[in-house]
Short mmCIF file of C-alpha atoms and ligand atoms in Angstrom, two decimals:
data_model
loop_
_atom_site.label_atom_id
_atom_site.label_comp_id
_atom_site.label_asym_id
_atom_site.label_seq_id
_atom_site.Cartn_x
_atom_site.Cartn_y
_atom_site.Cartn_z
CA UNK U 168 0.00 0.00 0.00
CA UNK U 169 1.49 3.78 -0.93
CA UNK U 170 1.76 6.49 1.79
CA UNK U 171 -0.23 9.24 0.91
CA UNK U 172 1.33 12.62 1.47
CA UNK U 173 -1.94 14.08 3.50
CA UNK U 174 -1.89 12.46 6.60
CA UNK U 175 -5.61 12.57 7.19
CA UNK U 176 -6.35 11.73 3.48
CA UNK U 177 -4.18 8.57 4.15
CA UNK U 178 -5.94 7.67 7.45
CA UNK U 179 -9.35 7.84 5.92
CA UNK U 180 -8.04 5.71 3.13
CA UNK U 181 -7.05 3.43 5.38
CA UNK U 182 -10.04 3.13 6.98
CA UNK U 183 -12.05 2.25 4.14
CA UNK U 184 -9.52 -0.40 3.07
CA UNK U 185 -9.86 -1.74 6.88
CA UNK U 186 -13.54 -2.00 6.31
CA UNK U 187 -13.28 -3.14 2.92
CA UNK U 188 -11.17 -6.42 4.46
CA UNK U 189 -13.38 -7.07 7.40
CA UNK U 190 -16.31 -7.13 5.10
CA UNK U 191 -14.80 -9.79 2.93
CA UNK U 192 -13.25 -11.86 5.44
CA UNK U 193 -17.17 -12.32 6.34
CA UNK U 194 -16.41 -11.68 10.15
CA UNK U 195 -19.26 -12.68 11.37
CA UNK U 196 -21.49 -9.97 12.36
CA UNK U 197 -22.60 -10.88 16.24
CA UNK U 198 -25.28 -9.09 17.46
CA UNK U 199 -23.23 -7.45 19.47
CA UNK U 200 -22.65 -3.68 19.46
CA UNK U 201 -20.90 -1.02 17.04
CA UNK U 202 -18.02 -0.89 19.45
CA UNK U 203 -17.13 -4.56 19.37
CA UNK U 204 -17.05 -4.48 15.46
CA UNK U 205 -15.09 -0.79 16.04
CA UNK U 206 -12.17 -2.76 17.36
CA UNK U 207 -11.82 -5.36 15.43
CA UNK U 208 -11.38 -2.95 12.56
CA UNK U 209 -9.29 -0.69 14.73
CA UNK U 210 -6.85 -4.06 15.30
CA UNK U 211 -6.68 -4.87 11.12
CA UNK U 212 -5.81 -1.04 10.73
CA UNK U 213 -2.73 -1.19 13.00
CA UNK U 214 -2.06 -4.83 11.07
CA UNK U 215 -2.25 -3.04 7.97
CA UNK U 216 0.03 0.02 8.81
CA UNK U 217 2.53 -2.14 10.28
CA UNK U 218 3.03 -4.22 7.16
CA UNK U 219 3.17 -0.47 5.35
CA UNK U 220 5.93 0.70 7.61
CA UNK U 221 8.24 -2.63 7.19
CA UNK U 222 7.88 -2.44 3.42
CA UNK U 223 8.86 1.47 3.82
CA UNK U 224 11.92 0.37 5.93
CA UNK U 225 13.04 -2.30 3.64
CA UNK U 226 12.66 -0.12 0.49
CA UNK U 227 14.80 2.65 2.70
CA UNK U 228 17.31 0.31 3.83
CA UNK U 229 17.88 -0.94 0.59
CA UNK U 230 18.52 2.91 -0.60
CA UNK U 231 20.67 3.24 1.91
CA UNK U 232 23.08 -0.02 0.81
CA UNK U 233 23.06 1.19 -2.94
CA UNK U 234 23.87 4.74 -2.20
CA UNK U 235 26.69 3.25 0.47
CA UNK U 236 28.06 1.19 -2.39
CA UNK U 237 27.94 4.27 -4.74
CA UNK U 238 29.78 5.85 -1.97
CA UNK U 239 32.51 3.07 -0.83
CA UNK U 240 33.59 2.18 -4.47
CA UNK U 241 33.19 5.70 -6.32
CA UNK U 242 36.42 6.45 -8.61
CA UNK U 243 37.58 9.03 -6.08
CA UNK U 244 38.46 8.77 -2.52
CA UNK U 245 35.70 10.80 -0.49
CA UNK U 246 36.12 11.61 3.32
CA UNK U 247 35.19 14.86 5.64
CA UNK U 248 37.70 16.14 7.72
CA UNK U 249 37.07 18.22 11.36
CA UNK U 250 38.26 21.35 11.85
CA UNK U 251 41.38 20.08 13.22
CA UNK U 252 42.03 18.34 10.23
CA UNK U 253 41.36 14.95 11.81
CA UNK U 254 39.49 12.41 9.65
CA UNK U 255 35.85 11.69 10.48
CA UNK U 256 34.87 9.85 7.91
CA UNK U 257 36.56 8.36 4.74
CA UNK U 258 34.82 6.07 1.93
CA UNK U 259 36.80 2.51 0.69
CA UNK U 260 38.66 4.01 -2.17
CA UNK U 261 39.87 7.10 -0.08
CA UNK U 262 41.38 4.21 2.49
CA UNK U 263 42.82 2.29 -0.06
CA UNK U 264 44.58 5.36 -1.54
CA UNK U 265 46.48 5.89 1.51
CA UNK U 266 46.36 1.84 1.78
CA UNK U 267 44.66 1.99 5.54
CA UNK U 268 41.47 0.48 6.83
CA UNK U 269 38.83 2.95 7.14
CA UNK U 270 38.30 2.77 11.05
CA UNK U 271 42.26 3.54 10.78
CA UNK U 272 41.95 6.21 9.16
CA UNK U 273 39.20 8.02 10.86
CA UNK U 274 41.84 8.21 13.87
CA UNK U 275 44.67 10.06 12.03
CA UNK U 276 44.93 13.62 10.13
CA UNK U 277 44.92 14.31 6.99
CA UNK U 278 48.36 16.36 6.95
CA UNK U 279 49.95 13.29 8.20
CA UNK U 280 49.55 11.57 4.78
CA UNK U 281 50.69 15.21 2.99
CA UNK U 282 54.99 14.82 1.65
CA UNK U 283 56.76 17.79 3.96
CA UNK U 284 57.07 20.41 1.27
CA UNK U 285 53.55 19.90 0.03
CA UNK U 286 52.05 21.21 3.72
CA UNK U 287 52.38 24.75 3.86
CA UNK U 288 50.46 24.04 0.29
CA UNK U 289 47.84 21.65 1.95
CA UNK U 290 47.32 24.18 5.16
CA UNK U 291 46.65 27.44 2.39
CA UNK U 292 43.88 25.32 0.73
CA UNK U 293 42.51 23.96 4.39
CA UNK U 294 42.16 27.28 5.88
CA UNK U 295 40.62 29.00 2.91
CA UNK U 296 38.12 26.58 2.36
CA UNK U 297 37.20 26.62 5.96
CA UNK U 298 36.85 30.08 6.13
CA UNK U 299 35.84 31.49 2.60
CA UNK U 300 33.22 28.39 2.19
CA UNK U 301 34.89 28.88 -1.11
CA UNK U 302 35.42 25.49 -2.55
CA UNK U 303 38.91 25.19 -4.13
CA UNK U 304 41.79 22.44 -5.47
CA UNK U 305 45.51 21.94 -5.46
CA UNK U 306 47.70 18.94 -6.46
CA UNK U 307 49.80 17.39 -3.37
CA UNK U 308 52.17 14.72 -3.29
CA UNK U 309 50.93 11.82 -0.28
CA UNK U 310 52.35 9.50 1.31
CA UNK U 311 50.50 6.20 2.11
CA UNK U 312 51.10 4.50 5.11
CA UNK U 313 53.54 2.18 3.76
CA UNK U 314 55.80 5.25 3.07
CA UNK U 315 55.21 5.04 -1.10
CA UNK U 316 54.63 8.58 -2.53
CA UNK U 317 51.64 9.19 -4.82
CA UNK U 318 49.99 12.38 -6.27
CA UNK U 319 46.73 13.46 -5.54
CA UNK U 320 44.59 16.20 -7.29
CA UNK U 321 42.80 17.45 -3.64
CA UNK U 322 39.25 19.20 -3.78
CA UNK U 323 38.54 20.54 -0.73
CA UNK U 324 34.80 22.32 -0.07
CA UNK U 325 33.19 23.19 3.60
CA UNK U 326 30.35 21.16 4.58
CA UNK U 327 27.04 22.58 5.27
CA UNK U 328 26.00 22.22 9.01
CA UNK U 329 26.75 24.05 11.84
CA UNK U 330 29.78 22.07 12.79
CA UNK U 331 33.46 23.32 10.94
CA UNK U 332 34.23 20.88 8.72
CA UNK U 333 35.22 20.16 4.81
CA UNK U 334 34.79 17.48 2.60
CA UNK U 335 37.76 16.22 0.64
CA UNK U 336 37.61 14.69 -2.54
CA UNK U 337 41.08 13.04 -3.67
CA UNK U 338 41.71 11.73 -7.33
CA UNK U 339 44.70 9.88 -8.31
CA UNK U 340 46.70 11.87 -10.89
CA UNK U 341 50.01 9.90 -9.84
CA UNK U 342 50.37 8.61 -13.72
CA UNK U 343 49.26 12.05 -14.77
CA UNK U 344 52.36 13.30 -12.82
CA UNK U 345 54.65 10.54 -14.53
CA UNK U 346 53.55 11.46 -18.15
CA UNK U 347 53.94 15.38 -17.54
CA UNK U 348 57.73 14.15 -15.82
CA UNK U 349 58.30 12.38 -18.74
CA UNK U 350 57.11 14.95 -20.90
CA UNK U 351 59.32 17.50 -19.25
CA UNK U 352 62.56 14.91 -19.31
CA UNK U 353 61.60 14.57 -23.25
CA UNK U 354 61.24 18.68 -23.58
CA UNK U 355 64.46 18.78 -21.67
CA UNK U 356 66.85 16.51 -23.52
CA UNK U 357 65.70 17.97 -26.88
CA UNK U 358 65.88 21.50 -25.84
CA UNK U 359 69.50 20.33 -25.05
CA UNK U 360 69.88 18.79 -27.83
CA UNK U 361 68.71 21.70 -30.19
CA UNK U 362 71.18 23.87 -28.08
CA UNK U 363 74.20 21.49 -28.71
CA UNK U 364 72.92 21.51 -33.14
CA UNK U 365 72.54 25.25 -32.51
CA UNK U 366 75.96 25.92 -31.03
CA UNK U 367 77.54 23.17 -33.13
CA UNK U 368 75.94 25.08 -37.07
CA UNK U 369 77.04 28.44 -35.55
CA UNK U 370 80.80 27.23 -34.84
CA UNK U 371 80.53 25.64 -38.22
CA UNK U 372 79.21 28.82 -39.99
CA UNK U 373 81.90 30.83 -37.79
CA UNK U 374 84.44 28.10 -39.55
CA UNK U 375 82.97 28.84 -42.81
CA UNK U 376 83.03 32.56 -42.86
CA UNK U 377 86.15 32.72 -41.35
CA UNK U 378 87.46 30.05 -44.40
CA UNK U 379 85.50 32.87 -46.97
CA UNK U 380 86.91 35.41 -45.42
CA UNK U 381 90.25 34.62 -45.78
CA UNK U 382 89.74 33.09 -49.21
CA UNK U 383 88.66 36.63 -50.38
CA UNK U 384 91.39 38.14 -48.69
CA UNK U 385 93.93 35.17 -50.20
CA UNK U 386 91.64 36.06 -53.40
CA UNK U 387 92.37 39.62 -53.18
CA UNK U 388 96.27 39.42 -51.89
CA UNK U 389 97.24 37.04 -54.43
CA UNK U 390 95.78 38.99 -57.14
CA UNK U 391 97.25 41.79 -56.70
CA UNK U 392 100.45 40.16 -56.13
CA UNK U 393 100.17 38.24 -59.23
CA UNK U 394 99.01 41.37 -61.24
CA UNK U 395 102.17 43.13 -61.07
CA UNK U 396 104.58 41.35 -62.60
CA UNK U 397 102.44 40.10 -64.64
CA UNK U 398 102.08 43.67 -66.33
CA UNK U 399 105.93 43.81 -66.33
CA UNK U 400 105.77 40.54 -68.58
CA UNK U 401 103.34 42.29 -70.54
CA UNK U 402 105.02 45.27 -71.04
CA UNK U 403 108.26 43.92 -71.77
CA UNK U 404 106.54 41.43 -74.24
CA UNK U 405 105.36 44.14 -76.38
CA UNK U 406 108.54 46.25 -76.24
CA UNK U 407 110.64 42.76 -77.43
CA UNK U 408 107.41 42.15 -79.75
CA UNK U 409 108.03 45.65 -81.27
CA UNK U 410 111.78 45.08 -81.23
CA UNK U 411 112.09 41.64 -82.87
CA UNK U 412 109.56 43.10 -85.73
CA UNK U 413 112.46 45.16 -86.32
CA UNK U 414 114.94 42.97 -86.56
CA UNK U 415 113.15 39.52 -87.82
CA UNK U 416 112.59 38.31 -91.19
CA UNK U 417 112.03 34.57 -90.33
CA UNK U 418 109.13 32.68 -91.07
CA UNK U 419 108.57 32.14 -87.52
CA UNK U 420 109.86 35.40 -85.95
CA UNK U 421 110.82 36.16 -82.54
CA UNK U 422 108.10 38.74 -82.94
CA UNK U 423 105.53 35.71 -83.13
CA UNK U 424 106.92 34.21 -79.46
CA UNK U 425 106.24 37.23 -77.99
CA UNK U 426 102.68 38.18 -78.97
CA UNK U 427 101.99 34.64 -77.88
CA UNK U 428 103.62 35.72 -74.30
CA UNK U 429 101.48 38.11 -74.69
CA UNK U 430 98.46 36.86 -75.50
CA UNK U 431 98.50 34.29 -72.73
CA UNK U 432 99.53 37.38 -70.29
CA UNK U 433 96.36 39.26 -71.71
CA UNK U 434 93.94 35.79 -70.75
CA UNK U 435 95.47 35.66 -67.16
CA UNK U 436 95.19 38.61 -66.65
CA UNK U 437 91.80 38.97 -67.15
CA UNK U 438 91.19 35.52 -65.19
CA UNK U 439 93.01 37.81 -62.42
CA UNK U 440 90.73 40.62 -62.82
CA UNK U 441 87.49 38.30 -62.63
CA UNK U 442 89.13 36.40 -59.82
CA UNK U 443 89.63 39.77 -58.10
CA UNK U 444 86.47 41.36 -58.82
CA UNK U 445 84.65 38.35 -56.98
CA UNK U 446 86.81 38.83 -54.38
CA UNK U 447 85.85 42.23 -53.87
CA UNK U 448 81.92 41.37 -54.61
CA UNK U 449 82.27 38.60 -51.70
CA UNK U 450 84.40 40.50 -49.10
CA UNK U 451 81.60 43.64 -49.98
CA UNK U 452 84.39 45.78 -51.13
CA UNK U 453 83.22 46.17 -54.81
CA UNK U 454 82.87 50.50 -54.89
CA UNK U 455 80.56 51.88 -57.24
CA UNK U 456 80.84 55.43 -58.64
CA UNK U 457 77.29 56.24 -59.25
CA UNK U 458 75.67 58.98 -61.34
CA UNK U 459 73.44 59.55 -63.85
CA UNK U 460 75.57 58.47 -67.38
CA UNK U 461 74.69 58.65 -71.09
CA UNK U 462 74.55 53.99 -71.32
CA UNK U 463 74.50 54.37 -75.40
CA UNK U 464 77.80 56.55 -74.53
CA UNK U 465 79.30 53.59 -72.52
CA UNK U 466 77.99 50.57 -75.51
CA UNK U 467 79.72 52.46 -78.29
CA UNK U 468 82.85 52.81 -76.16
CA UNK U 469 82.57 49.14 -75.75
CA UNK U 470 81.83 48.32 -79.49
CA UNK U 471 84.37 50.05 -80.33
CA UNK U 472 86.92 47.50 -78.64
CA UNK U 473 84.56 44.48 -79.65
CA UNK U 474 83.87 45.64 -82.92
CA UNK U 475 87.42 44.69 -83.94
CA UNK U 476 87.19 41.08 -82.65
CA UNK U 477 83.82 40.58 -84.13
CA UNK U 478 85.01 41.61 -87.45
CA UNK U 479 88.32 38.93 -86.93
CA UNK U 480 85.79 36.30 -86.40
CA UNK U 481 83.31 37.23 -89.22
CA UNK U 482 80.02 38.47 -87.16
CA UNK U 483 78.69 41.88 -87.68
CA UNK U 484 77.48 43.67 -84.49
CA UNK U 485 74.48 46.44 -84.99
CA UNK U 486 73.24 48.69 -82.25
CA UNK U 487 69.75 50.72 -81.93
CA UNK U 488 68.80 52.81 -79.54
CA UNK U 489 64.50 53.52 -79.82
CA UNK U 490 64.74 55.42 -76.77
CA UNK U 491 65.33 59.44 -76.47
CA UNK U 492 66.51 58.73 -73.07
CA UNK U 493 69.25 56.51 -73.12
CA UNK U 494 70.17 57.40 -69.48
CA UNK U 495 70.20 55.21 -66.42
CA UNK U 496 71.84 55.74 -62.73
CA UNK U 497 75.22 53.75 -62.84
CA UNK U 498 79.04 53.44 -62.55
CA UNK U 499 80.20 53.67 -66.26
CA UNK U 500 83.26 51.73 -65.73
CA UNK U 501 81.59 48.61 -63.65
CA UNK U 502 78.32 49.05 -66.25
CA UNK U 503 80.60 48.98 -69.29
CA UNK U 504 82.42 45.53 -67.88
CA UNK U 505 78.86 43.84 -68.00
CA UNK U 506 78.43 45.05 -71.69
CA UNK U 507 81.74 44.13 -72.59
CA UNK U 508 80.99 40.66 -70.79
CA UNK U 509 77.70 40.18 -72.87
CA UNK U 510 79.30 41.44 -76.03
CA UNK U 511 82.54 39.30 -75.75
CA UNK U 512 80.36 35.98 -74.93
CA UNK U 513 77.97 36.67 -78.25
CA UNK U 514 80.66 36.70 -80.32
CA UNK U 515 82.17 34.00 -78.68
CA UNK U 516 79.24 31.57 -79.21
CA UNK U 517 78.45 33.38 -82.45
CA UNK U 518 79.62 31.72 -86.08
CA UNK U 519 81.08 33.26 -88.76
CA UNK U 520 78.35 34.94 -91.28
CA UNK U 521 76.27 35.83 -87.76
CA UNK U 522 75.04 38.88 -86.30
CA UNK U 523 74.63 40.41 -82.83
CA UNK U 524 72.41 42.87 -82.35
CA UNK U 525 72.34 45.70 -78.91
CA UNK U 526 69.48 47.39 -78.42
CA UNK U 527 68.15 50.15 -75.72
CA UNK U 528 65.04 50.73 -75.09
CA UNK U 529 62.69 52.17 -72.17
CA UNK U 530 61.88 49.55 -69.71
CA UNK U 531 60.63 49.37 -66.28
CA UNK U 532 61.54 47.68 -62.85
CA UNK U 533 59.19 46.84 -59.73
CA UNK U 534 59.28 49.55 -56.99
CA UNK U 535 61.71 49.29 -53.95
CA UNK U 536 59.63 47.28 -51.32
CA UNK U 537 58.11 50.53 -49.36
CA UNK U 538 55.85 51.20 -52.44
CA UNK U 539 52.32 49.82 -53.31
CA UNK U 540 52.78 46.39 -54.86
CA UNK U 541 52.02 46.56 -58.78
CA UNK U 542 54.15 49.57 -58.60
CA UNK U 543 57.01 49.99 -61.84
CA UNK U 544 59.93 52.74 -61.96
CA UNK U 545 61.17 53.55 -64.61
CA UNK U 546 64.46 51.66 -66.08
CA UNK U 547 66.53 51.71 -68.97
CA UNK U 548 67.06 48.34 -70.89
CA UNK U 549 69.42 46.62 -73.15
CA UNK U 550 69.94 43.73 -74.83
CA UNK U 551 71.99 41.92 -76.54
CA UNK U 552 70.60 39.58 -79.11
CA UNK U 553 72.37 37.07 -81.08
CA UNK U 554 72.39 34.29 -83.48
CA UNK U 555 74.50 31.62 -81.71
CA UNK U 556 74.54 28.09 -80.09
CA UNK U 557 72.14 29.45 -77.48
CA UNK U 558 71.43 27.93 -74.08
CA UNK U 559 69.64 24.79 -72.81
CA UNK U 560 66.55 25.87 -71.12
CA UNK U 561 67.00 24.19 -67.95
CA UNK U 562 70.66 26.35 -67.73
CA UNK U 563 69.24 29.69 -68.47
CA UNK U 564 69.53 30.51 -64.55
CA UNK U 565 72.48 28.63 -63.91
CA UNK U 566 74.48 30.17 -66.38
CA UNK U 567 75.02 32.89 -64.24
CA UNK U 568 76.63 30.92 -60.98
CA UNK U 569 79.63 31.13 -60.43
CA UNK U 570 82.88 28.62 -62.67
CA UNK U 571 79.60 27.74 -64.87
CA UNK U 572 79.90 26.90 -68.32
CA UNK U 573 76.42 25.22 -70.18
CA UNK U 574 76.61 21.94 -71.44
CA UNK U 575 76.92 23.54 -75.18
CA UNK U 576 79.77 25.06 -74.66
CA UNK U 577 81.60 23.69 -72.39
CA UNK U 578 84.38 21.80 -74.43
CA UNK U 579 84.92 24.78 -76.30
CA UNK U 580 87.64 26.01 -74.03
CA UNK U 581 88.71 29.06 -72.36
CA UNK U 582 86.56 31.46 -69.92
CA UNK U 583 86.15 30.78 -66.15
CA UNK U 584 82.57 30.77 -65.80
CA UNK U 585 82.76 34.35 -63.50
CA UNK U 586 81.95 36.79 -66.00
CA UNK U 587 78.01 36.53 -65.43
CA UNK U 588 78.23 35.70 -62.34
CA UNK U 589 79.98 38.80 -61.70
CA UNK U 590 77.88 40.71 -64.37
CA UNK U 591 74.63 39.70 -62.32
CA UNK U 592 76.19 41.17 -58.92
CA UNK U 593 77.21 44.51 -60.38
CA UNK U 594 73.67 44.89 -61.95
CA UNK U 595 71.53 43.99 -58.87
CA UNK U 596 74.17 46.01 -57.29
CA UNK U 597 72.15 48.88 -59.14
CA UNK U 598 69.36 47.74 -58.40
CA UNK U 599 68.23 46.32 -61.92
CA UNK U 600 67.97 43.22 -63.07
CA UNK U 601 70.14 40.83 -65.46
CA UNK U 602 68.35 37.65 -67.31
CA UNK U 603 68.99 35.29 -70.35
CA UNK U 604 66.75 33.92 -72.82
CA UNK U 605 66.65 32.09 -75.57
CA UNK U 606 65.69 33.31 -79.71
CA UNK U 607 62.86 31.35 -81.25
CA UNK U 608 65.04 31.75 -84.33
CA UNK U 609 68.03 30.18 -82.05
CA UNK U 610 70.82 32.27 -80.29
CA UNK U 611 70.28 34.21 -76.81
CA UNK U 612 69.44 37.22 -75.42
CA UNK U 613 70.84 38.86 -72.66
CA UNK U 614 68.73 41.61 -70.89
CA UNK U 615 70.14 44.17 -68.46
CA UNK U 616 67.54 46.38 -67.04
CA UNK U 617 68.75 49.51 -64.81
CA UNK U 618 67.12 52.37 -62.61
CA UNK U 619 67.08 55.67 -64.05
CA UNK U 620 67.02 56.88 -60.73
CA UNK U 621 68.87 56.22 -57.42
CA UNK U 622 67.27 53.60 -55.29
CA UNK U 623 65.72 54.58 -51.95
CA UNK U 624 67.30 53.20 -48.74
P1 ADP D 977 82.83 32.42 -69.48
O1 ADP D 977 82.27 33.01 -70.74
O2 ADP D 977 84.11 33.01 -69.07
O3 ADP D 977 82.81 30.92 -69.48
P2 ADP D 977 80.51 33.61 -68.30
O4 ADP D 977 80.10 33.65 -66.89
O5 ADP D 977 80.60 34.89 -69.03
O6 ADP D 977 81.86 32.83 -68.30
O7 ADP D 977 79.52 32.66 -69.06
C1 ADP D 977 79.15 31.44 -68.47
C2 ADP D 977 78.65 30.47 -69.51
O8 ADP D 977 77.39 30.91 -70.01
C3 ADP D 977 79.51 30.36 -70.71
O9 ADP D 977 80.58 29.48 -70.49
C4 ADP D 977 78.50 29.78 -71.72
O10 ADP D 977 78.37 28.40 -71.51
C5 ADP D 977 77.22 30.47 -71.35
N1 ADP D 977 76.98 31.66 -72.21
C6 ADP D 977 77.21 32.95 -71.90
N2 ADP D 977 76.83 33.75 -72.91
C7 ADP D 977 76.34 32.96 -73.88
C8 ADP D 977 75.80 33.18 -75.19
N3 ADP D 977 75.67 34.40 -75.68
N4 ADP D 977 75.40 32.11 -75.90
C9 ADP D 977 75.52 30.86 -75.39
N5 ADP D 977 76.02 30.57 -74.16
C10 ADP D 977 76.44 31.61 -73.42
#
């Protein structure tokens, strides 16, 4: 039978249900009066309630179990802890984290299962909770009673009631605490390690630009050193040259010996001058006198010295100029190397019959880095076109590194491979550009593309 929740409502229900179970059980109806009948349903009543209550008691006793054995074996440890920190009460996982029985453990303190530097930590959470009624956490390391440490994540939250205390919930985070050790150990060893790789690449780099260093400064030393009396060799080759012309009449003058001493003293010495001038580029010592110059000025002065070699070797050389302005901001003698450097390779790679042709024309170049992207200034640009072996597509870039010679041309002979390289420097130098393509008709073009004014800083 259900309790109802009005008392008197439940009585009178009762009642009837009393009635209801004398009349069936036919009690025989003496002929006695009201009050004799009264009492016997008075007695079932009380029967009937009593059987109520037990059922109530059983259902709440078996409530209680349930919610004990939610309590005993929850994931955490539970237990409440008196104002003087003693233990009053502690659930079955709580005692088996600090590996005690529970009626043990209800006779100790909590601090004496805290690891000495983790107390003044434990006593700040304690006293806050107890007197904010703030509920807080902190992690502590714990000792069970068998003197292993573990570590415990501790919530700790006053209990309502009038008496101090706090309840205490304790969760295991002991392989939490290995994995962030580990982690840590891990972060260590490579954080060492990337120091060690870090110190070890700068050393090396140190090494290395210590090694270019003093290869540019060998570079520069030795070129000197090798320039001068190498001009004395010269020199005294073309006054015995001019001599022997004199006095020869052989078929194979002494004349002849010494324009070959001389001609070999020419090709060193320009391998000097390259070797020096990347030298110079490398060490940062390469000066540039920079002004605004007349460029078609500086390519005549240079055809004028290549016009004679291109006519030895049969190729005609033409130069246009479709611009009005042939101007550009530059050092004439470093800008007229470069030409001289194009003009001397296209008639290198050039055959007899052949032509070369220079151009200038107005051209433009993308604005220093400050300005709105999509921005051009305005540049001067030549090129030099011509009719020769050309250049394998996949080399157009690399013929400007440095000792490169393309695949084409490489068992011709004779260059070092530094004149582009060096040409390419000079030019971004100015900030302008220097590129290679090739003719659809065959033969390459060279384009140099300079500022017309100074760069901004
Ligand atoms: P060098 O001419 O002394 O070898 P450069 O740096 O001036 O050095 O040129 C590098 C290489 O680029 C040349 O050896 C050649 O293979 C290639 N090259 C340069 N100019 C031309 C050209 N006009 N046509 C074909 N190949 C060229």
């Amino acid at each position: 039978m259900k309790m109802q929740a009005n008392p008197e409502l439940a009585r009178q229900v009762l009642r009837r249900a009393a009635e209801a179970k004398v009349a069936i059980a036919e009690v025989p109806r003496f002929d006695v009066d009201d009050l004799t009948h009264e009492l016997h349903v008075h007695q079932v009543e009380l029967e009937m309630q009593n059987e109520d209550l037990r059922a109530t008691r059983a259902m709440a006793e078996a409530a209680r179990d349930r919610y004990r054995d939610l309590f005993e074996s929850a994931p955490v440890g539970y237990m409440m802890l008196r104002k003087s920190g003693r233990i009053s009460e502690i659930n079955q996982t709580g005692a088996d984290l600090l590996r005690i029985a529970p009626t043990q453990a209800t006779l100790g303190y909590f601090e004496s299962f805290v690891a000495l530097e983790y107390l003044f930590r434990w006593h700040r959470l304690f006293t806050k909770c107890l007197d904010s009624g703030v509920a807080d956490q902190c992690e502590l390391a714990l000792v069970r009673s068998d003197g292993t440490r573990w570590h415990a994540r501790v919530r700790c939250q006053r209990a309502p009631g009038p008496v101090d205390a706090c309840r205490l919930v304790l969760t295991d985070i002991t392989d939490l605490e290995e994995a962030r050790g580990a982690l840590q150990q891990s972060r260590d060893e490579l954080e060492a390690r990337v120091q060690a790789r870090t110190a070890e690449a700068v050393a090396l780099r140190n090494a290395a630009d210590a090694a270019n260093r003093a290869k540019s400064e060998f570079l520069a030393n030795m070129s000197h050193e090798l320039r001068t009396p190498l001009h004395a060799i010269l020199s005294f080759a073309g006054i015995g040259a001019a001599k022997a012309a004199q006095q020869d009449s052989g078929a194979y003058s002494l004349g002849q010996y010494f324009d070959r001493i001389g001609t070999s003293g020419n090709r060193l010495l320009a391998l000097l001058n390259d070797l020096l001038d990347m030298a110079k580029i490398e060490s940062g010592h390469l000066q540039f006198d920079m002004a605004k110059r007349d460029v078609a000025a500086i390519t005549s002065d240079v055809l004028v010295e290549i016009g004679v070699l291109a006519k030895a070797r049969g190729v005609e050389v033409a130069f246009e100029a479709t611009t009005g302005d042939p101007t550009a901001w530059c050092d004439t003698l470093r800008i007229g190397q470069v030409i001289e450097n194009l003009l001397s390779n296209a008639v290198k790679f050039t055959p007899s019959g052949k032509r070369i042709l220079v151009t200038l024309s107005a051209g433009d170049l993308p604005s220093d880095a400050a300005a709105a992207e999509g921005d051009t200034r305005s540049a001067l640009r030549l090129t030099v076109s011509d009719e020769g072996v050309g250049i394998p597509e996949g080399e157009l870039d690399a013929v400007f590194d440095k000792f490169f010679q393309s695949s084409k041309t490489r068992s011709d002979g004779g260059g070092t491979g530094l004149g582009l390289a060096i040409s390419r420097e000079i030019v971004w130098a100015h900030g302008g550009t220097l590129t290679a393509t090739n003719n659809a008709a065959g033969g390459a073009t060279f384009v140099m593309t300079l500022p017309r004014q100074p760069m901004a800083d």
